[in-house]
mmCIF file of C-alpha atoms in Angstrom:
data_model
loop_
_atom_site.group_PDB
_atom_site.id
_atom_site.type_symbol
_atom_site.label_atom_id
_atom_site.label_comp_id
_atom_site.label_asym_id
_atom_site.label_seq_id
_atom_site.Cartn_x
_atom_site.Cartn_y
_atom_site.Cartn_z
ATOM 1 C CA MET A 1 80.408 62.981 92.465
ATOM 2 C CA PHE A 2 83.266 62.935 89.999
ATOM 3 C CA LEU A 3 82.428 59.645 88.270
ATOM 4 C CA GLY A 4 82.203 57.702 91.494
ATOM 5 C CA MET A 5 85.223 59.305 93.169
ATOM 6 C CA PRO A 6 84.563 59.818 96.892
ATOM 7 C CA ARG A 7 84.126 63.469 97.656
ATOM 8 C CA ASN A 8 86.648 63.433 100.494
ATOM 9 C CA ASP A 9 89.331 62.027 98.185
ATOM 10 C CA PHE A 10 88.845 65.053 95.924
ATOM 11 C CA VAL A 11 88.837 67.497 98.826
ATOM 12 C CA VAL A 12 91.938 66.148 100.528
ATOM 13 C CA LYS A 13 94.023 66.785 97.421
ATOM 14 C CA CYS A 14 93.022 70.440 97.217
ATOM 15 C CA LYS A 15 95.086 73.226 98.737
ATOM 16 C CA TYR A 16 91.955 75.171 99.682
ATOM 17 C CA PHE A 17 90.479 72.439 101.880
ATOM 18 C CA GLY A 18 88.377 74.941 103.757
ATOM 19 C CA TYR A 19 86.597 76.041 100.618
ATOM 20 C CA TYR A 20 85.710 72.544 99.454
ATOM 21 C CA SER A 21 84.839 70.753 102.668
ATOM 22 C CA GLY A 22 81.355 72.192 102.409
ATOM 23 C CA MET A 23 80.678 71.133 98.824
ATOM 24 C CA ARG A 24 76.913 70.886 98.564
ATOM 25 C CA ASN A 25 76.272 69.486 95.087
ATOM 26 C CA ASN A 26 77.599 66.801 92.816
ATOM 27 C CA PHE A 27 79.243 67.675 89.508
ATOM 28 C CA GLU A 28 79.955 65.865 86.271
ATOM 29 C CA PHE A 29 83.043 65.039 84.256
ATOM 30 C CA LEU A 30 81.968 67.453 81.522
ATOM 31 C CA ASP A 31 81.882 70.271 84.102
ATOM 32 C CA LEU A 32 85.617 69.745 84.645
ATOM 33 C CA LYS A 33 86.232 69.608 80.900
ATOM 34 C CA ALA A 34 84.309 72.854 80.482
ATOM 35 C CA PHE A 35 86.359 74.538 83.221
ATOM 36 C CA LEU A 36 89.644 73.530 81.573
ATOM 37 C CA ALA A 37 88.528 74.418 78.058
ATOM 38 C CA VAL A 38 87.415 77.951 79.013
ATOM 39 C CA LEU A 39 90.703 78.745 80.751
ATOM 40 C CA GLU A 40 93.008 77.050 78.247
ATOM 41 C CA LEU A 41 91.334 78.809 75.312
ATOM 42 C CA SER A 42 90.602 82.052 77.237
ATOM 43 C CA SER A 43 87.205 82.116 75.557
ATOM 44 C CA PHE A 44 83.712 80.832 76.341
ATOM 45 C CA ASN A 45 82.903 80.894 72.627
ATOM 46 C CA GLU A 46 85.897 78.778 71.579
ATOM 47 C CA ALA A 47 85.393 76.383 74.504
ATOM 48 C CA ALA A 48 81.753 75.861 73.538
ATOM 49 C CA LYS A 49 82.806 74.996 69.986
ATOM 50 C CA LEU A 50 85.482 72.590 71.206
ATOM 51 C CA LEU A 51 83.034 70.736 73.467
ATOM 52 C CA ASN A 52 80.160 70.923 70.969
ATOM 53 C CA LEU A 53 77.988 72.802 73.473
ATOM 54 C CA SER A 54 75.895 75.932 73.229
ATOM 55 C CA GLN A 55 77.288 78.887 75.174
ATOM 56 C CA PRO A 56 74.347 78.865 77.650
ATOM 57 C CA ALA A 57 74.965 75.146 78.305
ATOM 58 C CA LEU A 58 78.663 75.806 78.852
ATOM 59 C CA SER A 59 77.915 78.661 81.258
ATOM 60 C CA ARG A 60 75.532 76.418 83.213
ATOM 61 C CA ARG A 61 78.266 73.825 83.639
ATOM 62 C CA ILE A 62 80.721 76.422 84.923
ATOM 63 C CA ARG A 63 78.121 77.761 87.363
ATOM 64 C CA GLY A 64 77.330 74.227 88.514
ATOM 65 C CA LEU A 65 80.984 73.508 89.231
ATOM 66 C CA GLU A 66 81.365 76.805 91.101
ATOM 67 C CA GLU A 67 78.300 75.974 93.203
ATOM 68 C CA ALA A 68 79.725 72.536 93.987
ATOM 69 C CA VAL A 69 83.080 74.030 94.989
ATOM 70 C CA GLY A 70 81.471 76.908 96.821
ATOM 71 C CA ALA A 71 83.640 79.600 95.224
ATOM 72 C CA GLN A 72 83.997 81.564 92.008
ATOM 73 C CA LEU A 73 86.520 79.928 89.679
ATOM 74 C CA ILE A 74 86.460 82.133 86.562
ATOM 75 C CA GLU A 75 86.333 85.902 86.135
ATOM 76 C CA ARG A 76 84.644 86.986 82.934
ATOM 77 C CA THR A 77 84.611 90.560 81.657
ATOM 78 C CA THR A 78 84.034 92.106 78.230
ATOM 79 C CA ARG A 79 87.795 92.097 77.666
ATOM 80 C CA ARG A 80 89.097 88.867 79.114
ATOM 81 C CA VAL A 81 88.443 85.506 80.698
ATOM 82 C CA ALA A 82 90.775 84.573 83.550
ATOM 83 C CA PRO A 83 90.860 82.213 86.548
ATOM 84 C CA THR A 84 90.360 83.473 90.057
ATOM 85 C CA GLN A 85 93.059 82.595 92.589
ATOM 86 C CA ILE A 86 91.128 79.469 93.548
ATOM 87 C CA GLY A 87 90.544 78.599 89.896
ATOM 88 C CA ARG A 88 94.258 78.958 89.186
ATOM 89 C CA GLU A 89 95.118 76.603 92.023
ATOM 90 C CA LEU A 90 92.523 74.080 90.854
ATOM 91 C CA MET A 91 93.668 73.911 87.229
ATOM 92 C CA PRO A 92 96.575 71.436 87.596
ATOM 93 C CA LEU A 93 94.489 69.136 89.792
ATOM 94 C CA VAL A 94 91.564 69.142 87.389
ATOM 95 C CA ARG A 95 93.901 68.591 84.440
ATOM 96 C CA ARG A 96 95.404 65.565 86.192
ATOM 97 C CA LEU A 97 92.000 64.121 87.081
ATOM 98 C CA VAL A 98 90.741 64.518 83.531
ATOM 99 C CA ASP A 99 93.883 63.023 82.003
ATOM 100 C CA GLU A 100 93.908 60.056 84.372
ATOM 101 C CA PHE A 101 90.251 59.297 83.745
ATOM 102 C CA GLU A 102 90.564 59.540 79.964
ATOM 103 C CA GLU A 103 93.646 57.327 79.953
ATOM 104 C CA SER A 104 91.735 54.768 82.022
ATOM 105 C CA ILE A 105 88.801 54.828 79.628
ATOM 106 C CA LEU A 106 91.072 54.407 76.621
ATOM 107 C CA SER A 107 92.955 51.529 78.236
ATOM 108 C CA ILE A 108 89.684 49.636 78.767
ATOM 109 C CA SER A 109 89.272 49.406 74.988
ATOM 110 C CA ASP A 110 92.395 47.239 74.795
ATOM 111 C CA LEU A 111 91.428 44.949 77.688
ATOM 112 C CA ARG A 112 92.012 41.286 76.775
ATOM 113 C CA GLY A 113 92.605 42.333 73.169
ATOM 114 C CA ARG A 114 88.907 42.886 72.498
ATOM 115 C CA HIS A 115 87.227 45.787 70.731
ATOM 116 C CA ARG A 116 90.380 47.817 70.229
ATOM 117 C CA ALA A 117 89.584 51.513 69.933
ATOM 118 C CA GLN A 118 89.898 53.250 66.615
ATOM 119 C CA VAL A 119 89.816 56.898 65.534
ATOM 120 C CA THR A 120 88.273 57.494 62.116
ATOM 121 C CA LEU A 121 88.587 60.793 60.292
ATOM 122 C CA ALA A 122 88.601 62.322 56.814
ATOM 123 C CA SER A 123 91.220 64.911 55.909
ATOM 124 C CA VAL A 124 92.130 67.028 52.938
ATOM 125 C CA PRO A 125 95.399 65.535 51.610
ATOM 126 C CA THR A 126 97.657 68.470 52.482
ATOM 127 C CA ALA A 127 96.720 68.360 56.164
ATOM 128 C CA ALA A 128 96.925 64.557 56.202
ATOM 129 C CA PHE A 129 100.441 64.624 54.766
ATOM 130 C CA TYR A 130 102.058 67.588 56.486
ATOM 131 C CA PHE A 131 100.279 67.996 59.819
ATOM 132 C CA LEU A 132 98.559 64.819 61.026
ATOM 133 C CA PRO A 133 101.644 62.567 61.375
ATOM 134 C CA ARG A 134 103.243 64.482 64.254
ATOM 135 C CA VAL A 135 99.940 64.714 66.152
ATOM 136 C CA ILE A 136 99.314 60.988 65.692
ATOM 137 C CA GLU A 137 102.844 60.250 66.888
ATOM 138 C CA ALA A 138 102.265 62.252 70.086
ATOM 139 C CA PHE A 139 98.876 60.577 70.588
ATOM 140 C CA ASN A 140 100.290 57.063 70.124
ATOM 141 C CA LYS A 141 102.999 57.701 72.715
ATOM 142 C CA ARG A 142 100.342 58.597 75.234
ATOM 143 C CA TYR A 143 97.711 56.056 74.177
ATOM 144 C CA PRO A 144 99.472 53.094 72.566
ATOM 145 C CA GLY A 145 97.208 50.597 70.877
ATOM 146 C CA ILE A 146 94.641 53.082 69.512
ATOM 147 C CA ARG A 147 94.272 52.460 65.795
ATOM 148 C CA PHE A 148 93.635 55.088 63.093
ATOM 149 C CA ARG A 149 91.641 55.005 59.905
ATOM 150 C CA ILE A 150 92.413 58.116 57.857
ATOM 151 C CA MET A 151 90.649 58.874 54.591
ATOM 152 C CA ASP A 152 92.548 61.462 52.557
ATOM 153 C CA LEU A 153 89.777 62.913 50.410
ATOM 154 C CA SER A 154 88.953 66.030 48.466
ATOM 155 C CA ALA A 155 87.039 68.748 50.299
ATOM 156 C CA ASN A 156 83.611 67.715 48.996
ATOM 157 C CA GLU A 157 84.254 63.989 49.474
ATOM 158 C CA GLY A 158 85.444 64.642 53.015
ATOM 159 C CA LEU A 159 82.277 66.541 53.887
ATOM 160 C CA ASP A 160 80.156 63.668 52.576
ATOM 161 C CA ALA A 161 82.157 61.138 54.618
ATOM 162 C CA VAL A 162 81.455 63.108 57.805
ATOM 163 C CA ALA A 163 77.794 63.699 56.961
ATOM 164 C CA ASN A 164 77.006 60.027 56.254
ATOM 165 C CA GLY A 165 78.810 58.787 59.375
ATOM 166 C CA GLU A 166 81.631 57.021 57.558
ATOM 167 C CA VAL A 167 84.070 58.903 59.818
ATOM 168 C CA GLU A 168 83.660 60.613 63.188
ATOM 169 C CA PHE A 169 84.981 64.001 62.122
ATOM 170 C CA GLY A 170 87.014 65.668 59.405
ATOM 171 C CA ILE A 171 89.684 68.236 58.670
ATOM 172 C CA ASN A 172 88.511 70.346 55.777
ATOM 173 C CA ILE A 173 88.599 73.744 54.114
ATOM 174 C CA THR A 174 84.878 74.363 53.917
ATOM 175 C CA GLY A 175 81.580 73.190 55.359
ATOM 176 C CA ALA A 176 80.117 76.231 57.094
ATOM 177 C CA THR A 177 77.201 76.418 54.652
ATOM 178 C CA ARG A 178 75.886 72.883 55.247
ATOM 179 C CA ASP A 179 73.081 72.661 57.778
ATOM 180 C CA ASP A 180 73.920 69.087 58.775
ATOM 181 C CA LEU A 181 77.537 69.895 59.678
ATOM 182 C CA ILE A 182 79.369 72.097 62.168
ATOM 183 C CA PHE A 183 82.561 73.758 60.934
ATOM 184 C CA THR A 184 85.005 75.076 63.528
ATOM 185 C CA PRO A 185 87.776 77.249 62.007
ATOM 186 C CA LEU A 186 91.284 76.540 63.254
ATOM 187 C CA LEU A 187 93.715 78.429 61.042
ATOM 188 C CA GLU A 188 94.154 80.526 57.928
ATOM 189 C CA ASP A 189 96.422 78.989 55.274
ATOM 190 C CA PRO A 190 97.655 81.619 52.759
ATOM 191 C CA PHE A 191 98.123 80.950 49.056
ATOM 192 C CA VAL A 192 101.720 81.467 47.938
ATOM 193 C CA LEU A 193 103.722 81.323 44.733
ATOM 194 C CA ALA A 194 105.830 78.205 44.162
ATOM 195 C CA CYS A 195 108.556 78.398 41.510
ATOM 196 C CA ARG A 196 111.999 77.043 40.795
ATOM 197 C CA ARG A 197 114.850 78.719 42.646
ATOM 198 C CA ASP A 198 116.361 79.799 39.323
ATOM 199 C CA HIS A 199 113.127 81.527 38.232
ATOM 200 C CA ALA A 200 113.132 85.319 37.879
ATOM 201 C CA LEU A 201 110.397 85.693 40.552
ATOM 202 C CA ALA A 202 112.106 83.497 43.138
ATOM 203 C CA GLN A 203 114.304 86.280 44.544
ATOM 204 C CA GLU A 204 111.422 88.566 45.539
ATOM 205 C CA PRO A 205 110.379 88.592 49.227
ATOM 206 C CA ARG A 206 106.746 89.117 48.212
ATOM 207 C CA LEU A 207 104.802 89.781 45.036
ATOM 208 C CA SER A 208 101.473 91.200 43.960
ATOM 209 C CA TRP A 209 99.221 88.993 41.856
ATOM 210 C CA SER A 210 99.752 91.253 38.860
ATOM 211 C CA ALA A 211 103.420 90.150 38.794
ATOM 212 C CA LEU A 212 102.227 86.676 37.724
ATOM 213 C CA GLU A 213 100.700 87.913 34.470
ATOM 214 C CA GLY A 214 102.481 86.562 31.407
ATOM 215 C CA HIS A 215 103.891 83.488 33.177
ATOM 216 C CA PRO A 216 102.460 79.991 32.491
ATOM 217 C CA LEU A 217 100.562 79.050 35.645
ATOM 218 C CA ILE A 218 99.881 75.552 36.976
ATOM 219 C CA GLY A 219 96.497 75.351 38.689
ATOM 220 C CA VAL A 220 94.278 72.680 40.181
ATOM 221 C CA SER A 221 91.003 71.628 38.566
ATOM 222 C CA LYS A 222 88.126 74.090 38.645
ATOM 223 C CA THR A 223 86.112 71.469 40.554
ATOM 224 C CA SER A 224 88.633 71.590 43.417
ATOM 225 C CA GLY A 225 87.739 73.301 46.689
ATOM 226 C CA ASN A 226 91.076 75.132 46.624
ATOM 227 C CA ARG A 227 90.397 76.505 43.153
ATOM 228 C CA ALA A 228 86.939 77.672 44.232
ATOM 229 C CA VAL A 229 88.437 79.584 47.181
ATOM 230 C CA LEU A 230 91.075 81.161 44.954
ATOM 231 C CA ASP A 231 88.737 82.159 42.118
ATOM 232 C CA HIS A 232 86.214 83.672 44.528
ATOM 233 C CA ALA A 233 88.826 85.765 46.350
ATOM 234 C CA LEU A 234 90.345 87.100 43.144
ATOM 235 C CA ALA A 235 86.918 87.912 41.736
ATOM 236 C CA MET A 236 86.029 89.824 44.901
ATOM 237 C CA ALA A 237 89.291 91.801 44.621
ATOM 238 C CA ASP A 238 88.145 92.966 41.174
ATOM 239 C CA GLN A 239 91.628 93.633 39.831
ATOM 240 C CA ARG A 240 90.904 92.257 36.342
ATOM 241 C CA LEU A 241 93.981 90.084 36.340
ATOM 242 C CA ASP A 242 95.017 88.385 33.108
ATOM 243 C CA LEU A 243 96.413 85.155 34.524
ATOM 244 C CA ASN A 244 97.545 82.417 32.149
ATOM 245 C CA TRP A 245 96.319 79.142 33.678
ATOM 246 C CA PHE A 246 98.257 77.026 31.197
ATOM 247 C CA TYR A 247 98.240 73.693 33.051
ATOM 248 C CA GLU A 248 95.444 72.076 35.058
ATOM 249 C CA VAL A 249 96.008 69.190 37.480
ATOM 250 C CA ASN A 250 93.860 67.304 39.995
ATOM 251 C CA HIS A 251 96.338 67.194 42.869
ATOM 252 C CA LEU A 252 98.541 69.869 44.410
ATOM 253 C CA SER A 253 101.465 67.441 44.566
ATOM 254 C CA THR A 254 101.315 67.119 40.774
ATOM 255 C CA SER A 255 101.638 70.870 40.364
ATOM 256 C CA LEU A 256 104.834 70.814 42.448
ATOM 257 C CA GLY A 257 106.242 68.140 40.148
ATOM 258 C CA LEU A 258 105.627 70.356 37.127
ATOM 259 C CA VAL A 259 107.243 73.285 38.935
ATOM 260 C CA GLU A 260 110.333 71.178 39.642
ATOM 261 C CA ALA A 261 110.531 70.312 35.942
ATOM 262 C CA GLY A 262 110.554 74.039 35.103
ATOM 263 C CA LEU A 263 107.305 73.912 33.133
ATOM 264 C CA GLY A 264 105.708 76.851 34.944
ATOM 265 C CA ILE A 265 104.904 78.443 38.284
ATOM 266 C CA SER A 266 102.116 77.481 40.644
ATOM 267 C CA VAL A 267 99.864 79.141 43.211
ATOM 268 C CA LEU A 268 98.955 76.834 46.059
ATOM 269 C CA PRO A 269 98.286 76.882 49.833
ATOM 270 C CA GLN A 270 101.366 77.283 52.007
ATOM 271 C CA LEU A 271 100.533 74.059 53.845
ATOM 272 C CA ALA A 272 100.903 72.200 50.526
ATOM 273 C CA THR A 273 104.422 73.521 49.860
ATOM 274 C CA PRO A 274 107.618 71.817 51.091
ATOM 275 C CA GLN A 275 107.871 72.436 54.834
ATOM 276 C CA ARG A 276 111.661 72.334 54.859
ATOM 277 C CA GLU A 277 114.298 73.949 52.666
ATOM 278 C CA HIS A 278 113.824 72.466 49.200
ATOM 279 C CA PRO A 279 116.766 72.216 46.784
ATOM 280 C CA LEU A 280 114.700 73.220 43.732
ATOM 281 C CA ILE A 281 111.487 74.959 44.843
ATOM 282 C CA ALA A 282 111.142 78.418 46.422
ATOM 283 C CA THR A 283 107.967 79.981 47.791
ATOM 284 C CA VAL A 284 107.072 83.678 47.704
ATOM 285 C CA ALA A 285 104.290 85.430 49.635
ATOM 286 C CA LEU A 286 101.480 86.925 47.529
ATOM 287 C CA GLU A 287 99.606 90.133 48.338
ATOM 288 C CA ASN A 288 97.177 92.607 46.802
ATOM 289 C CA PRO A 289 95.115 90.662 47.678
ATOM 290 C CA VAL A 290 96.242 88.236 50.376
ATOM 291 C CA VAL A 291 94.210 85.083 49.721
ATOM 292 C CA THR A 292 93.764 82.417 52.393
ATOM 293 C CA ARG A 293 91.762 79.263 52.837
ATOM 294 C CA THR A 294 90.229 78.450 56.207
ATOM 295 C CA ILE A 295 91.035 75.006 57.579
ATOM 296 C CA GLY A 296 88.982 73.608 60.408
ATOM 297 C CA MET A 297 87.203 70.700 62.050
ATOM 298 C CA VAL A 298 84.016 69.332 60.513
ATOM 299 C CA GLU A 299 81.517 67.375 62.622
ATOM 300 C CA ARG A 300 77.998 66.070 62.236
ATOM 301 C CA ARG A 301 75.524 68.196 64.112
ATOM 302 C CA GLY A 302 74.629 66.434 67.352
ATOM 303 C CA ALA A 303 77.245 63.682 66.890
ATOM 304 C CA ARG A 304 78.752 61.905 69.908
ATOM 305 C CA PHE A 305 82.404 60.910 69.694
ATOM 306 C CA SER A 306 84.086 57.804 71.050
ATOM 307 C CA PRO A 307 86.473 58.439 73.985
ATOM 308 C CA ALA A 308 89.478 57.896 71.692
ATOM 309 C CA ALA A 309 88.196 60.329 69.058
ATOM 310 C CA THR A 310 87.344 62.911 71.712
ATOM 311 C CA ARG A 311 90.855 62.880 73.135
ATOM 312 C CA PHE A 312 92.538 62.904 69.739
ATOM 313 C CA ARG A 313 90.376 65.810 68.609
ATOM 314 C CA GLU A 314 91.455 67.808 71.656
ATOM 315 C CA MET A 315 95.132 67.046 71.062
ATOM 316 C CA LEU A 316 94.726 67.990 67.416
ATOM 317 C CA VAL A 317 93.253 71.377 68.307
ATOM 318 C CA GLU A 318 95.975 72.051 70.895
ATOM 319 C CA GLU A 319 98.770 71.136 68.471
ATOM 320 C CA TRP A 320 97.305 73.065 65.571
ATOM 321 C CA ARG A 321 96.752 76.238 67.571
ATOM 322 C CA GLY A 322 100.344 76.022 68.756
ATOM 323 C CA SER A 323 101.742 75.532 65.253
ATOM 324 C CA ALA A 324 103.390 78.122 63.023
ATOM 325 C CA TYR A 325 100.192 78.384 60.974
ATOM 326 C CA ALA A 326 97.864 79.313 63.835
#
């Protein structure tokens, strides 16, 4: 059964009553989540990552749901993943059932004011400042009363916070090489030039890295995860650039302050630059090479999330993949 829901109640709501009246097997809530994830992401691989399942386990859940329904729900070829006609008709119903159940679970946490639910996560500061607020706002409108504990940490500190269980998951720029963590890439964030609008380079639509030679550059500390990404990419490009890293700071926001003061130009991730028209600072795309950092979700291997964290994580992925950076 669907979490205690009478089978006939489920069948009566379905357009294809004839197909479902002979449902032979029970199915689980995660089977419905798997069905939605595969079709919404158009990928078994991405759905497995989202649900923290292996691909064989995900496929078994889809097969189990199809056996319970008595019809094929998803067509899978080497080129695409798409719903069958029955699967397409089922999607809105399943989405509603999943949403209603999750909202009920989350509301229980606030019952009589006891044990209020809380989402805990660690995020690199740029994502915490520029991206998280609008997702949290949307989440709070849907699930009022869920509290948040956000730790804005450096990349390495954020990984440690996830690994030792201090937070449920993280938003980070690295982590794929740690055996105790799972890193799911979400987007590529390109490094760009930030300079004053009255700087000679500000009028160019895009620049090669060699155009930065001779200008005093503001960079983050060599111990920073962003600096490690940048140095590695430039070394791999093997262009023998003579860049003048004249200033070194610990935080990207500090480098923008120095740029505003006209002390130099800076190279930093696009997500860390002003997201609206800035009166003093302009950004210019950099190429030859194009350097990006990968931002994604970091989780402990085998970790189980609270209902609140599970739902917020899903909303975060949906919002991020629909953003201008995806």
